[in-house]
Amino acid sequence: MLIFAQFGAGRIGAIHAGNLAVSGRARLKHVVDINAEAAAALAGRHGARVSDTASALTDPEVGAVIIASSTDTHADLVIAAAQHGKAIFCEKPIDLALPRVDACLAEVAKSSVPMLVGFNRRFDPSFAELHRRIAAGAIGAVEQVIITSRDPAPPPISYVKVSGGLFRDMTIHDFDMARWMLGEEPHEVFAYGANLVDQAIGAAGDIDSAMVLLRTPSGRMAHINNCRRASYGYDQRVEVFGSAGRLLAGNRTPTTVELADGQAVAADKPLHFFLERYADAYRIELAAFIDAVLHKSPMPVGAEDGRRALVLAEAANASLSSGKPVRL
């Protein structure tokens, strides 16, 4: 049984705590959040206690932490957890600044604690199967990766102002997926961005629509397209084209029922947002973390993966500003 302390009692924290409760191999003991009411509610649902950071990290029973608090707290909590010898599950991004990420990784390496970064899409059953088939040679050599990721509606402007921008906040998942599917590190990034959805996002210093091109040293390419608004729901698709064929993982819908009549052929819209779309991925991700800690096996998505995705986000921002490709 792996005993956890969790930082963050918001919507992601609630997902992780619920998955811990049904894992059969883990128990949530501490919940830490600046919102005392939210912490008490989550702790009460799962038989945990409301704690402060010091109490949670100095508890000798605690073997692992989940960091699902606001992004600006991640780096300090990662460093503190590493210094106390706790296994670390940290939501993305580790931090919005590369120097802070490097400081975190140095402390994690010094402490030799296992760390997983929450790129949950790698654990989605469809995307994981797509990757497995690539590795098995189903489409030959990978040549192109096309990733579509569009939210159903923009986030609040208050969130936009502290998010670090679309590339660090939203596209960072897609940068990780592109690296994973390409099987080779990109070395050149070119980004377009615009405000086509909400001018208030532009006034807050961000973009709401983007297209990014990545290229690897061997010439493999990835295209990522993002938008903060899709009227039909949460649009999440990945296509990988290779020398011997194509693989495609499409959107998930509430049902597979389709109506065909004299007017049209109609089916359900995609699942509304990430909590529904990636419910399985969150559960499998946490199970993989617990497996790795208990069996002392390598983490499937490590701290360096978190760093490399942020490097691509920084390059995309630089390309957007300069209007030129950025070579890494």
CSV table of C-alpha atoms in Angstrom, one decimal:
chain,number,residue,atom,x,y,z
A,1,MET,CA,0.0,0.0,0.0
A,2,LEU,CA,1.4,3.3,-1.1
A,3,ILE,CA,0.5,6.3,1.1
A,4,PHE,CA,0.0,9.6,-0.6
A,5,ALA,CA,-0.1,13.3,0.3
A,6,GLN,CA,-1.9,15.5,-2.3
A,7,PHE,CA,-1.4,19.1,-3.0
A,8,GLY,CA,-4.4,20.7,-4.7
A,9,ALA,CA,-8.1,20.0,-4.1
A,10,GLY,CA,-9.5,21.5,-7.3
A,11,ARG,CA,-11.0,19.6,-10.3
A,12,ILE,CA,-7.8,17.8,-11.2
A,13,GLY,CA,-7.1,17.0,-7.6
A,14,ALA,CA,-10.6,15.5,-7.2
A,15,ILE,CA,-10.0,13.2,-10.2
A,16,HIS,CA,-6.7,12.0,-8.8
A,17,ALA,CA,-8.1,11.5,-5.3
A,18,GLY,CA,-11.0,9.5,-6.7
A,19,ASN,CA,-8.7,7.3,-8.7
A,20,LEU,CA,-6.5,6.7,-5.6
A,21,ALA,CA,-9.6,5.6,-3.7
A,22,VAL,CA,-10.4,2.8,-6.1
A,23,SER,CA,-6.9,1.7,-6.9
A,24,GLY,CA,-6.7,-0.9,-4.2
A,25,ARG,CA,-2.9,-0.2,-3.8
A,26,ALA,CA,-2.9,3.3,-2.5
A,27,ARG,CA,-4.4,5.5,0.2
A,28,LEU,CA,-4.7,9.2,0.5
A,29,LYS,CA,-3.6,10.5,3.9
A,30,HIS,CA,-3.0,14.2,3.5
A,31,VAL,CA,-4.7,16.9,1.5
A,32,VAL,CA,-3.1,20.4,1.3
A,33,ASP,CA,-4.8,23.4,-0.3
A,34,ILE,CA,-5.0,27.1,0.4
A,35,ASN,CA,-8.7,26.8,0.0
A,36,ALA,CA,-9.6,25.2,3.4
A,37,GLU,CA,-13.2,24.4,2.4
A,38,ALA,CA,-12.1,22.5,-0.7
A,39,ALA,CA,-9.4,20.7,1.2
A,40,ALA,CA,-11.9,19.6,3.9
A,41,ALA,CA,-14.5,18.5,1.4
A,42,LEU,CA,-12.0,16.4,-0.6
A,43,ALA,CA,-10.3,14.9,2.5
A,44,GLY,CA,-13.7,14.1,4.0
A,45,ARG,CA,-14.8,12.2,0.9
A,46,HIS,CA,-11.7,9.9,1.0
A,47,GLY,CA,-11.0,9.5,4.7
A,48,ALA,CA,-7.9,11.8,4.6
A,49,ARG,CA,-6.9,14.7,6.8
A,50,VAL,CA,-6.4,18.4,6.0
A,51,SER,CA,-2.7,19.2,6.5
A,52,ASP,CA,0.0,21.8,5.8
A,53,THR,CA,3.0,21.2,3.6
A,54,ALA,CA,5.4,20.5,6.4
A,55,SER,CA,3.2,18.0,8.1
A,56,ALA,CA,2.5,16.1,4.8
A,57,LEU,CA,6.2,16.0,3.7
A,58,THR,CA,7.6,15.0,7.1
A,59,ASP,CA,5.1,12.1,7.7
A,60,PRO,CA,7.3,8.9,7.4
A,61,GLU,CA,4.3,6.9,6.2
A,62,VAL,CA,3.9,9.1,3.1
A,63,GLY,CA,5.8,7.5,0.2
A,64,ALA,CA,4.5,9.6,-2.7
A,65,VAL,CA,3.0,13.0,-3.5
A,66,ILE,CA,0.6,14.2,-6.1
A,67,ILE,CA,1.1,17.9,-7.1
A,68,ALA,CA,-2.1,19.1,-8.6
A,69,SER,CA,-2.0,22.6,-7.2
A,70,SER,CA,-1.6,25.8,-9.2
A,71,THR,CA,1.3,25.9,-11.6
A,72,ASP,CA,3.2,28.6,-9.7
A,73,THR,CA,3.5,26.2,-6.7
A,74,HIS,CA,4.8,23.2,-8.7
A,75,ALA,CA,8.5,23.9,-8.6
A,76,ASP,CA,8.8,24.6,-4.9
A,77,LEU,CA,6.7,21.5,-4.1
A,78,VAL,CA,8.8,19.3,-6.4
A,79,ILE,CA,12.0,20.4,-4.8
A,80,ALA,CA,10.6,20.0,-1.2
A,81,ALA,CA,9.2,16.5,-2.0
A,82,ALA,CA,12.5,15.4,-3.5
A,83,GLN,CA,14.4,16.7,-0.5
A,84,HIS,CA,12.1,14.6,1.7
A,85,GLY,CA,12.6,11.5,-0.4
A,86,LYS,CA,9.0,11.3,-1.7
A,87,ALA,CA,8.1,9.9,-5.1
A,88,ILE,CA,6.6,12.7,-7.2
A,89,PHE,CA,3.6,12.8,-9.5
A,90,CYS,CA,3.5,16.4,-10.8
A,91,GLU,CA,0.9,17.8,-13.2
A,92,LYS,CA,2.2,19.7,-16.2
A,93,PRO,CA,4.0,22.0,-16.5
A,94,ILE,CA,6.7,21.6,-13.9
A,95,ASP,CA,7.2,25.4,-14.1
A,96,LEU,CA,6.7,28.1,-16.7
A,97,ALA,CA,10.4,29.0,-16.8
A,98,LEU,CA,13.2,26.7,-17.9
A,99,PRO,CA,15.7,27.8,-15.2
A,100,ARG,CA,13.2,26.7,-12.5
A,101,VAL,CA,12.6,23.4,-14.3
A,102,ASP,CA,16.3,22.8,-14.4
A,103,ALA,CA,16.6,23.5,-10.7
A,104,CYS,CA,13.8,21.0,-10.0
A,105,LEU,CA,15.4,18.3,-12.2
A,106,ALA,CA,18.8,18.8,-10.5
A,107,GLU,CA,17.1,18.3,-7.1
A,108,VAL,CA,15.2,15.2,-8.3
A,109,ALA,CA,18.4,13.7,-9.7
A,110,LYS,CA,20.3,14.5,-6.5
A,111,SER,CA,17.7,12.9,-4.3
A,112,SER,CA,17.2,9.9,-6.7
A,113,VAL,CA,13.4,10.0,-6.3
A,114,PRO,CA,11.1,8.8,-9.1
A,115,MET,CA,9.1,11.5,-10.8
A,116,LEU,CA,6.3,11.4,-13.3
A,117,VAL,CA,5.0,14.5,-15.2
A,118,GLY,CA,1.3,14.4,-15.9
A,119,PHE,CA,1.1,14.1,-19.7
A,120,ASN,CA,-2.0,12.0,-19.4
A,121,ARG,CA,-2.7,11.8,-23.1
A,122,ARG,CA,0.0,9.2,-23.4
A,123,PHE,CA,-2.2,6.9,-21.3
A,124,ASP,CA,-5.4,7.3,-23.4
A,125,PRO,CA,-6.2,3.8,-24.6
A,126,SER,CA,-6.5,4.9,-28.3
A,127,PHE,CA,-3.4,7.0,-28.4
A,128,ALA,CA,-1.4,4.4,-26.5
A,129,GLU,CA,-2.6,1.7,-29.0
A,130,LEU,CA,-1.6,4.0,-31.9
A,131,HIS,CA,1.9,4.4,-30.5
A,132,ARG,CA,2.1,0.6,-29.9
A,133,ARG,CA,1.3,0.0,-33.6
A,134,ILE,CA,3.9,2.5,-34.7
A,135,ALA,CA,6.5,0.7,-32.6
A,136,ALA,CA,5.4,-2.6,-34.1
A,137,GLY,CA,6.0,-1.3,-37.6
A,138,ALA,CA,2.4,-1.2,-38.7
A,139,ILE,CA,2.9,1.9,-41.0
A,140,GLY,CA,6.6,1.6,-41.7
A,141,ALA,CA,8.8,4.6,-41.0
A,142,VAL,CA,7.0,7.6,-39.5
A,143,GLU,CA,7.0,10.6,-41.9
A,144,GLN,CA,4.2,12.9,-40.7
A,145,VAL,CA,2.3,13.5,-37.4
A,146,ILE,CA,-0.9,15.6,-37.4
A,147,ILE,CA,-2.3,16.6,-34.1
A,148,THR,CA,-5.6,18.5,-33.6
A,149,SER,CA,-6.5,19.8,-30.2
A,150,ARG,CA,-9.3,22.3,-29.8
A,151,ASP,CA,-11.1,23.3,-26.6
A,152,PRO,CA,-14.9,23.7,-26.5
A,153,ALA,CA,-14.7,27.2,-25.1
A,154,PRO,CA,-12.0,29.7,-24.0
A,155,PRO,CA,-11.0,29.7,-20.3
A,156,PRO,CA,-11.7,32.7,-18.1
A,157,ILE,CA,-9.5,35.7,-18.8
A,158,SER,CA,-8.3,35.5,-15.1
A,159,TYR,CA,-6.9,32.1,-16.0
A,160,VAL,CA,-5.4,33.2,-19.3
A,161,LYS,CA,-3.4,36.0,-17.5
A,162,VAL,CA,-1.6,33.4,-15.3
A,163,SER,CA,-1.5,30.4,-17.6
A,164,GLY,CA,1.9,31.2,-19.2
A,165,GLY,CA,0.2,31.5,-22.7
A,166,LEU,CA,-1.3,29.0,-25.1
A,167,PHE,CA,1.9,27.2,-26.0
A,168,ARG,CA,3.0,26.6,-22.4
A,169,ASP,CA,-0.5,25.8,-21.1
A,170,MET,CA,-2.4,24.0,-23.9
A,171,THR,CA,0.0,23.1,-26.7
A,172,ILE,CA,2.5,21.7,-24.2
A,173,HIS,CA,0.4,18.4,-24.2
A,174,ASP,CA,0.6,18.3,-28.0
A,175,PHE,CA,4.4,19.0,-28.0
A,176,ASP,CA,4.7,15.9,-25.8
A,177,MET,CA,2.5,13.9,-28.1
A,178,ALA,CA,4.5,15.0,-31.1
A,179,ARG,CA,7.8,13.9,-29.6
A,180,TRP,CA,6.3,10.6,-28.6
A,181,MET,CA,4.8,9.8,-32.0
A,182,LEU,CA,7.7,11.1,-34.1
A,183,GLY,CA,10.1,8.9,-32.2
A,184,GLU,CA,12.8,11.5,-32.8
A,185,GLU,CA,13.4,14.9,-31.1
A,186,PRO,CA,12.3,18.0,-33.1
A,187,HIS,CA,15.2,20.4,-33.8
A,188,GLU,CA,13.2,23.2,-35.6
A,189,VAL,CA,10.0,24.9,-34.7
A,190,PHE,CA,7.8,27.4,-36.6
A,191,ALA,CA,4.6,28.9,-35.2
A,192,TYR,CA,1.7,30.9,-36.4
A,193,GLY,CA,-0.7,32.5,-33.9
A,194,ALA,CA,-3.8,34.7,-34.0
A,195,ASN,CA,-6.8,36.0,-32.0
A,196,LEU,CA,-9.8,34.7,-34.0
A,197,VAL,CA,-12.0,33.8,-31.0
A,198,ASP,CA,-11.9,36.3,-28.2
A,199,GLN,CA,-10.1,39.7,-28.5
A,200,ALA,CA,-10.0,39.8,-24.7
A,201,ILE,CA,-7.4,37.0,-24.9
A,202,GLY,CA,-5.3,39.1,-27.1
A,203,ALA,CA,-5.6,42.1,-24.7
A,204,ALA,CA,-4.4,39.7,-22.0
A,205,GLY,CA,-1.3,39.1,-24.0
A,206,ASP,CA,-2.1,35.6,-25.4
A,207,ILE,CA,-3.4,34.0,-28.6
A,208,ASP,CA,-6.4,31.7,-29.0
A,209,SER,CA,-5.6,30.0,-32.3
A,210,ALA,CA,-2.3,28.5,-33.5
A,211,MET,CA,-0.6,26.2,-36.0
A,212,VAL,CA,2.9,24.9,-35.2
A,213,LEU,CA,5.3,22.9,-37.4
A,214,LEU,CA,8.0,20.8,-36.0
A,215,ARG,CA,10.9,19.1,-38.0
A,216,THR,CA,13.3,16.5,-36.8
A,217,PRO,CA,16.9,16.1,-38.0
A,218,SER,CA,15.9,13.2,-40.4
A,219,GLY,CA,13.1,15.3,-41.9
A,220,ARG,CA,10.1,13.9,-40.1
A,221,MET,CA,7.5,16.5,-39.6
A,222,ALA,CA,4.6,17.2,-37.2
A,223,HIS,CA,1.8,19.7,-37.5
A,224,ILE,CA,-0.2,20.8,-34.4
A,225,ASN,CA,-3.3,22.9,-34.7
A,226,ASN,CA,-5.0,24.5,-31.7
A,227,CYS,CA,-8.0,26.6,-31.0
A,228,ARG,CA,-9.6,27.8,-27.8
A,229,ARG,CA,-13.1,27.3,-29.2
A,230,ALA,CA,-14.8,24.4,-31.1
A,231,SER,CA,-18.6,24.7,-31.3
A,232,TYR,CA,-19.1,21.0,-31.5
A,233,GLY,CA,-17.1,19.9,-28.4
A,234,TYR,CA,-13.6,18.9,-27.4
A,235,ASP,CA,-11.8,18.0,-30.6
A,236,GLN,CA,-8.9,15.6,-29.9
A,237,ARG,CA,-7.4,13.7,-32.9
A,238,VAL,CA,-4.1,12.3,-33.9
A,239,GLU,CA,-3.0,11.0,-37.3
A,240,VAL,CA,0.4,9.4,-38.1
A,241,PHE,CA,1.4,8.9,-41.7
A,242,GLY,CA,4.2,6.5,-42.6
A,243,SER,CA,5.9,4.8,-45.5
A,244,ALA,CA,3.5,1.9,-45.4
A,245,GLY,CA,0.2,3.4,-44.3
A,246,ARG,CA,-1.6,5.6,-41.9
A,247,LEU,CA,-2.9,5.4,-38.3
A,248,LEU,CA,-5.7,7.6,-37.0
A,249,ALA,CA,-7.2,8.0,-33.5
A,250,GLY,CA,-10.4,10.0,-33.7
A,251,ASN,CA,-12.7,11.7,-31.2
A,252,ARG,CA,-14.6,9.9,-28.6
A,253,THR,CA,-18.4,10.3,-28.4
A,254,PRO,CA,-21.0,9.5,-25.7
A,255,THR,CA,-22.4,6.7,-27.9
A,256,THR,CA,-21.7,5.2,-31.3
A,257,VAL,CA,-25.3,5.5,-32.4
A,258,GLU,CA,-25.8,7.0,-35.8
A,259,LEU,CA,-29.0,8.3,-37.4
A,260,ALA,CA,-29.4,8.1,-41.2
A,261,ASP,CA,-32.5,9.4,-42.8
A,262,GLY,CA,-33.6,11.4,-45.8
A,263,GLN,CA,-32.0,14.6,-44.6
A,264,ALA,CA,-28.6,13.6,-43.3
A,265,VAL,CA,-26.4,11.2,-41.4
A,266,ALA,CA,-26.0,12.3,-37.8
A,267,ALA,CA,-24.0,11.1,-34.8
A,268,ASP,CA,-23.2,12.4,-31.3
A,269,LYS,CA,-20.8,15.3,-30.9
A,270,PRO,CA,-17.4,14.6,-29.2
A,271,LEU,CA,-17.3,14.4,-25.4
A,272,HIS,CA,-17.5,17.9,-24.0
A,273,PHE,CA,-14.2,18.5,-22.3
A,274,PHE,CA,-11.0,16.9,-20.9
A,275,LEU,CA,-12.5,15.6,-17.7
A,276,GLU,CA,-14.8,13.3,-19.7
A,277,ARG,CA,-12.5,12.7,-22.7
A,278,TYR,CA,-9.5,11.6,-20.6
A,279,ALA,CA,-11.2,10.0,-17.6
A,280,ASP,CA,-9.6,6.6,-18.6
A,281,ALA,CA,-6.2,8.2,-19.2
A,282,TYR,CA,-6.1,9.8,-15.8
A,283,ARG,CA,-6.9,6.5,-14.1
A,284,ILE,CA,-4.4,4.5,-16.2
A,285,GLU,CA,-1.7,7.2,-15.7
A,286,LEU,CA,-2.0,7.0,-11.9
A,287,ALA,CA,-1.9,3.2,-11.9
A,288,ALA,CA,1.3,3.4,-14.0
A,289,PHE,CA,2.8,5.7,-11.5
A,290,ILE,CA,1.9,3.5,-8.6
A,291,ASP,CA,3.3,0.5,-10.5
A,292,ALA,CA,6.6,2.2,-11.1
A,293,VAL,CA,7.0,3.3,-7.5
A,294,LEU,CA,6.1,-0.1,-6.0
A,295,HIS,CA,8.1,-2.1,-8.4
A,296,LYS,CA,11.0,0.4,-8.7
A,297,SER,CA,10.6,0.4,-12.5
A,298,PRO,CA,11.3,3.4,-14.8
A,299,MET,CA,8.6,6.1,-15.0
A,300,PRO,CA,6.8,6.0,-18.4
A,301,VAL,CA,6.8,9.9,-18.6
A,302,GLY,CA,9.7,11.4,-16.7
A,303,ALA,CA,10.9,14.8,-15.5
A,304,GLU,CA,13.0,15.2,-18.7
A,305,ASP,CA,9.9,14.8,-20.8
A,306,GLY,CA,8.4,17.7,-19.0
A,307,ARG,CA,11.5,19.8,-19.7
A,308,ARG,CA,11.6,18.9,-23.4
A,309,ALA,CA,8.0,19.9,-23.9
A,310,LEU,CA,8.6,23.2,-22.3
A,311,VAL,CA,11.7,23.8,-24.6
A,312,LEU,CA,9.4,23.3,-27.6
A,313,ALA,CA,6.8,25.7,-26.1
A,314,GLU,CA,9.6,28.4,-25.6
A,315,ALA,CA,10.7,27.9,-29.2
A,316,ALA,CA,7.2,28.3,-30.4
A,317,ASN,CA,6.9,31.6,-28.5
A,318,ALA,CA,10.2,32.8,-30.0
A,319,SER,CA,9.1,31.8,-33.5
A,320,LEU,CA,5.7,33.6,-33.0
A,321,SER,CA,7.5,36.8,-32.0
A,322,SER,CA,10.1,36.7,-34.8
A,323,GLY,CA,8.0,35.2,-37.6
A,324,LYS,CA,10.9,32.9,-38.3
A,325,PRO,CA,11.7,29.2,-37.6
A,326,VAL,CA,13.6,28.6,-34.4
A,327,ARG,CA,16.4,26.0,-34.5
A,328,LEU,CA,17.0,24.2,-31.2
